[in-house]
Amino acid sequence: MAELTGAQWRKSTRSGDNGGNCVEVADNLPGIVAVRDSKDPTGPALSFAPAAWTSFVRATKTE
């Protein structure tokens, strides 16, 4: 997970008060957006190209 060194994690704005089932997002690194389970901060993380992450967020938003 060396490419995530320096990641600044924040709770996703899409995570609500749902019993701790939250994701954290790090979007401060060049060329990558990382996502992890907030309950397992030392566990695995998914990484996405910024354009792919933006498309995913747009596709999942509800009005």
Short mmCIF file of N, CA and C in Angstrom, two decimals:
data_model
loop_
_atom_site.label_atom_id
_atom_site.label_comp_id
_atom_site.label_asym_id
_atom_site.label_seq_id
_atom_site.Cartn_x
_atom_site.Cartn_y
_atom_site.Cartn_z
N MET A 1 0.83 -1.18 0.00
CA MET A 1 0.00 0.00 0.00
C MET A 1 0.88 1.26 0.00
N ALA A 2 2.09 1.14 -0.52
CA ALA A 2 3.02 2.25 -0.51
C ALA A 2 2.48 3.46 -1.26
N GLU A 3 1.71 3.24 -2.31
CA GLU A 3 1.19 4.38 -3.07
C GLU A 3 0.19 5.19 -2.26
N LEU A 4 -0.27 4.68 -1.14
CA LEU A 4 -1.22 5.41 -0.31
C LEU A 4 -0.55 6.16 0.84
N THR A 5 0.77 6.14 0.88
CA THR A 5 1.50 6.89 1.89
C THR A 5 1.15 8.37 1.74
N GLY A 6 0.76 8.98 2.83
CA GLY A 6 0.37 10.38 2.81
C GLY A 6 -1.11 10.60 2.56
N ALA A 7 -1.86 9.51 2.42
CA ALA A 7 -3.31 9.65 2.20
C ALA A 7 -3.96 10.33 3.39
N GLN A 8 -4.82 11.27 3.10
CA GLN A 8 -5.60 11.95 4.14
C GLN A 8 -7.03 11.42 4.03
N TRP A 9 -7.38 10.54 4.95
CA TRP A 9 -8.67 9.86 4.91
C TRP A 9 -9.76 10.73 5.54
N ARG A 10 -10.94 10.69 4.95
CA ARG A 10 -12.11 11.38 5.50
C ARG A 10 -13.31 10.46 5.31
N LYS A 11 -14.25 10.60 6.22
CA LYS A 11 -15.48 9.82 6.11
C LYS A 11 -16.25 10.29 4.89
N SER A 12 -16.75 9.36 4.13
CA SER A 12 -17.53 9.70 2.95
C SER A 12 -18.76 10.50 3.33
N THR A 13 -19.08 11.50 2.55
CA THR A 13 -20.30 12.28 2.80
C THR A 13 -21.54 11.44 2.56
N ARG A 14 -21.40 10.32 1.88
CA ARG A 14 -22.52 9.42 1.61
C ARG A 14 -22.74 8.42 2.75
N SER A 15 -21.84 8.37 3.71
CA SER A 15 -21.99 7.49 4.87
C SER A 15 -22.84 8.22 5.90
N GLY A 16 -23.87 7.58 6.34
CA GLY A 16 -24.75 8.19 7.32
C GLY A 16 -24.61 7.54 8.67
N ASP A 17 -25.59 7.72 9.50
CA ASP A 17 -25.63 7.11 10.82
C ASP A 17 -26.22 5.71 10.66
N ASN A 18 -25.39 4.78 10.23
CA ASN A 18 -25.88 3.44 9.92
C ASN A 18 -25.14 2.36 10.70
N GLY A 19 -24.89 2.61 11.95
CA GLY A 19 -24.29 1.60 12.80
C GLY A 19 -22.83 1.34 12.55
N GLY A 20 -22.10 2.31 12.03
CA GLY A 20 -20.67 2.13 11.82
C GLY A 20 -20.28 1.59 10.47
N ASN A 21 -21.24 1.35 9.60
CA ASN A 21 -20.93 0.85 8.26
C ASN A 21 -20.59 2.04 7.36
N CYS A 22 -19.36 2.48 7.44
CA CYS A 22 -18.94 3.68 6.73
C CYS A 22 -17.72 3.39 5.86
N VAL A 23 -17.54 4.20 4.87
CA VAL A 23 -16.32 4.15 4.08
C VAL A 23 -15.58 5.46 4.26
N GLU A 24 -14.27 5.38 4.10
CA GLU A 24 -13.43 6.55 4.11
C GLU A 24 -12.80 6.70 2.74
N VAL A 25 -12.62 7.96 2.34
CA VAL A 25 -12.09 8.27 1.02
C VAL A 25 -10.85 9.14 1.19
N ALA A 26 -9.83 8.86 0.41
CA ALA A 26 -8.65 9.71 0.35
C ALA A 26 -8.51 10.18 -1.09
N ASP A 27 -8.69 11.47 -1.30
CA ASP A 27 -8.61 12.00 -2.66
C ASP A 27 -7.55 13.10 -2.79
N ASN A 28 -6.58 13.07 -1.89
CA ASN A 28 -5.53 14.08 -1.90
C ASN A 28 -4.26 13.64 -2.63
N LEU A 29 -4.23 12.42 -3.12
CA LEU A 29 -3.04 11.92 -3.80
C LEU A 29 -3.15 12.10 -5.31
N PRO A 30 -2.06 12.43 -5.98
CA PRO A 30 -2.14 12.64 -7.43
C PRO A 30 -2.45 11.34 -8.18
N GLY A 31 -3.46 11.39 -9.02
CA GLY A 31 -3.77 10.28 -9.90
C GLY A 31 -4.48 9.10 -9.28
N ILE A 32 -4.96 9.23 -8.04
CA ILE A 32 -5.59 8.09 -7.38
C ILE A 32 -6.63 8.57 -6.36
N VAL A 33 -7.71 7.83 -6.26
CA VAL A 33 -8.69 8.02 -5.18
C VAL A 33 -8.78 6.66 -4.49
N ALA A 34 -8.58 6.65 -3.19
CA ALA A 34 -8.59 5.41 -2.42
C ALA A 34 -9.83 5.36 -1.53
N VAL A 35 -10.33 4.15 -1.32
CA VAL A 35 -11.53 3.93 -0.50
C VAL A 35 -11.25 2.75 0.42
N ARG A 36 -11.64 2.89 1.70
CA ARG A 36 -11.44 1.79 2.65
C ARG A 36 -12.60 1.74 3.64
N ASP A 37 -12.70 0.64 4.34
CA ASP A 37 -13.69 0.44 5.39
C ASP A 37 -13.21 1.16 6.64
N SER A 38 -14.03 2.05 7.17
CA SER A 38 -13.61 2.82 8.35
C SER A 38 -13.38 1.94 9.58
N LYS A 39 -13.99 0.77 9.62
CA LYS A 39 -13.82 -0.14 10.76
C LYS A 39 -12.50 -0.91 10.68
N ASP A 40 -11.83 -0.88 9.52
CA ASP A 40 -10.59 -1.63 9.33
C ASP A 40 -9.55 -0.74 8.63
N PRO A 41 -9.09 0.31 9.32
CA PRO A 41 -8.21 1.27 8.67
C PRO A 41 -6.85 0.71 8.24
N THR A 42 -6.43 -0.40 8.79
CA THR A 42 -5.17 -1.00 8.36
C THR A 42 -5.39 -2.11 7.35
N GLY A 43 -6.64 -2.36 7.01
CA GLY A 43 -6.97 -3.41 6.04
C GLY A 43 -6.82 -2.93 4.61
N PRO A 44 -7.35 -3.70 3.70
CA PRO A 44 -7.20 -3.37 2.28
C PRO A 44 -7.96 -2.11 1.89
N ALA A 45 -7.50 -1.49 0.83
CA ALA A 45 -8.16 -0.32 0.27
C ALA A 45 -8.31 -0.53 -1.23
N LEU A 46 -9.36 0.00 -1.77
CA LEU A 46 -9.55 0.00 -3.22
C LEU A 46 -9.01 1.30 -3.76
N SER A 47 -8.47 1.27 -4.96
CA SER A 47 -8.01 2.51 -5.57
C SER A 47 -8.60 2.66 -6.96
N PHE A 48 -8.88 3.90 -7.31
CA PHE A 48 -9.54 4.22 -8.56
C PHE A 48 -8.84 5.40 -9.23
N ALA A 49 -8.92 5.45 -10.54
CA ALA A 49 -8.51 6.66 -11.24
C ALA A 49 -9.54 7.74 -10.89
N PRO A 50 -9.12 8.99 -10.77
CA PRO A 50 -10.07 10.04 -10.39
C PRO A 50 -11.30 10.11 -11.30
N ALA A 51 -11.14 9.95 -12.60
CA ALA A 51 -12.29 10.01 -13.51
C ALA A 51 -13.25 8.86 -13.26
N ALA A 52 -12.73 7.68 -12.96
CA ALA A 52 -13.59 6.53 -12.67
C ALA A 52 -14.35 6.76 -11.37
N TRP A 53 -13.69 7.32 -10.36
CA TRP A 53 -14.36 7.60 -9.08
C TRP A 53 -15.47 8.63 -9.27
N THR A 54 -15.19 9.67 -10.03
CA THR A 54 -16.19 10.71 -10.30
C THR A 54 -17.41 10.10 -11.00
N SER A 55 -17.17 9.23 -11.97
CA SER A 55 -18.28 8.57 -12.67
C SER A 55 -19.08 7.70 -11.73
N PHE A 56 -18.41 6.97 -10.85
CA PHE A 56 -19.10 6.13 -9.89
C PHE A 56 -19.98 6.96 -8.95
N VAL A 57 -19.42 8.04 -8.43
CA VAL A 57 -20.18 8.90 -7.50
C VAL A 57 -21.40 9.50 -8.20
N ARG A 58 -21.21 9.98 -9.40
CA ARG A 58 -22.34 10.55 -10.15
C ARG A 58 -23.42 9.50 -10.39
N ALA A 59 -23.03 8.29 -10.72
CA ALA A 59 -23.98 7.23 -11.03
C ALA A 59 -24.75 6.76 -9.80
N THR A 60 -24.18 6.91 -8.62
CA THR A 60 -24.82 6.41 -7.41
C THR A 60 -25.58 7.48 -6.63
N LYS A 61 -25.44 8.72 -7.01
CA LYS A 61 -26.16 9.79 -6.29
C LYS A 61 -27.66 9.66 -6.51
N THR A 62 -28.39 9.97 -5.46
CA THR A 62 -29.85 10.02 -5.56
C THR A 62 -30.29 11.45 -5.31
N GLU A 63 -31.31 11.83 -5.94
CA GLU A 63 -31.83 13.19 -5.79
C GLU A 63 -32.66 13.30 -4.54
#
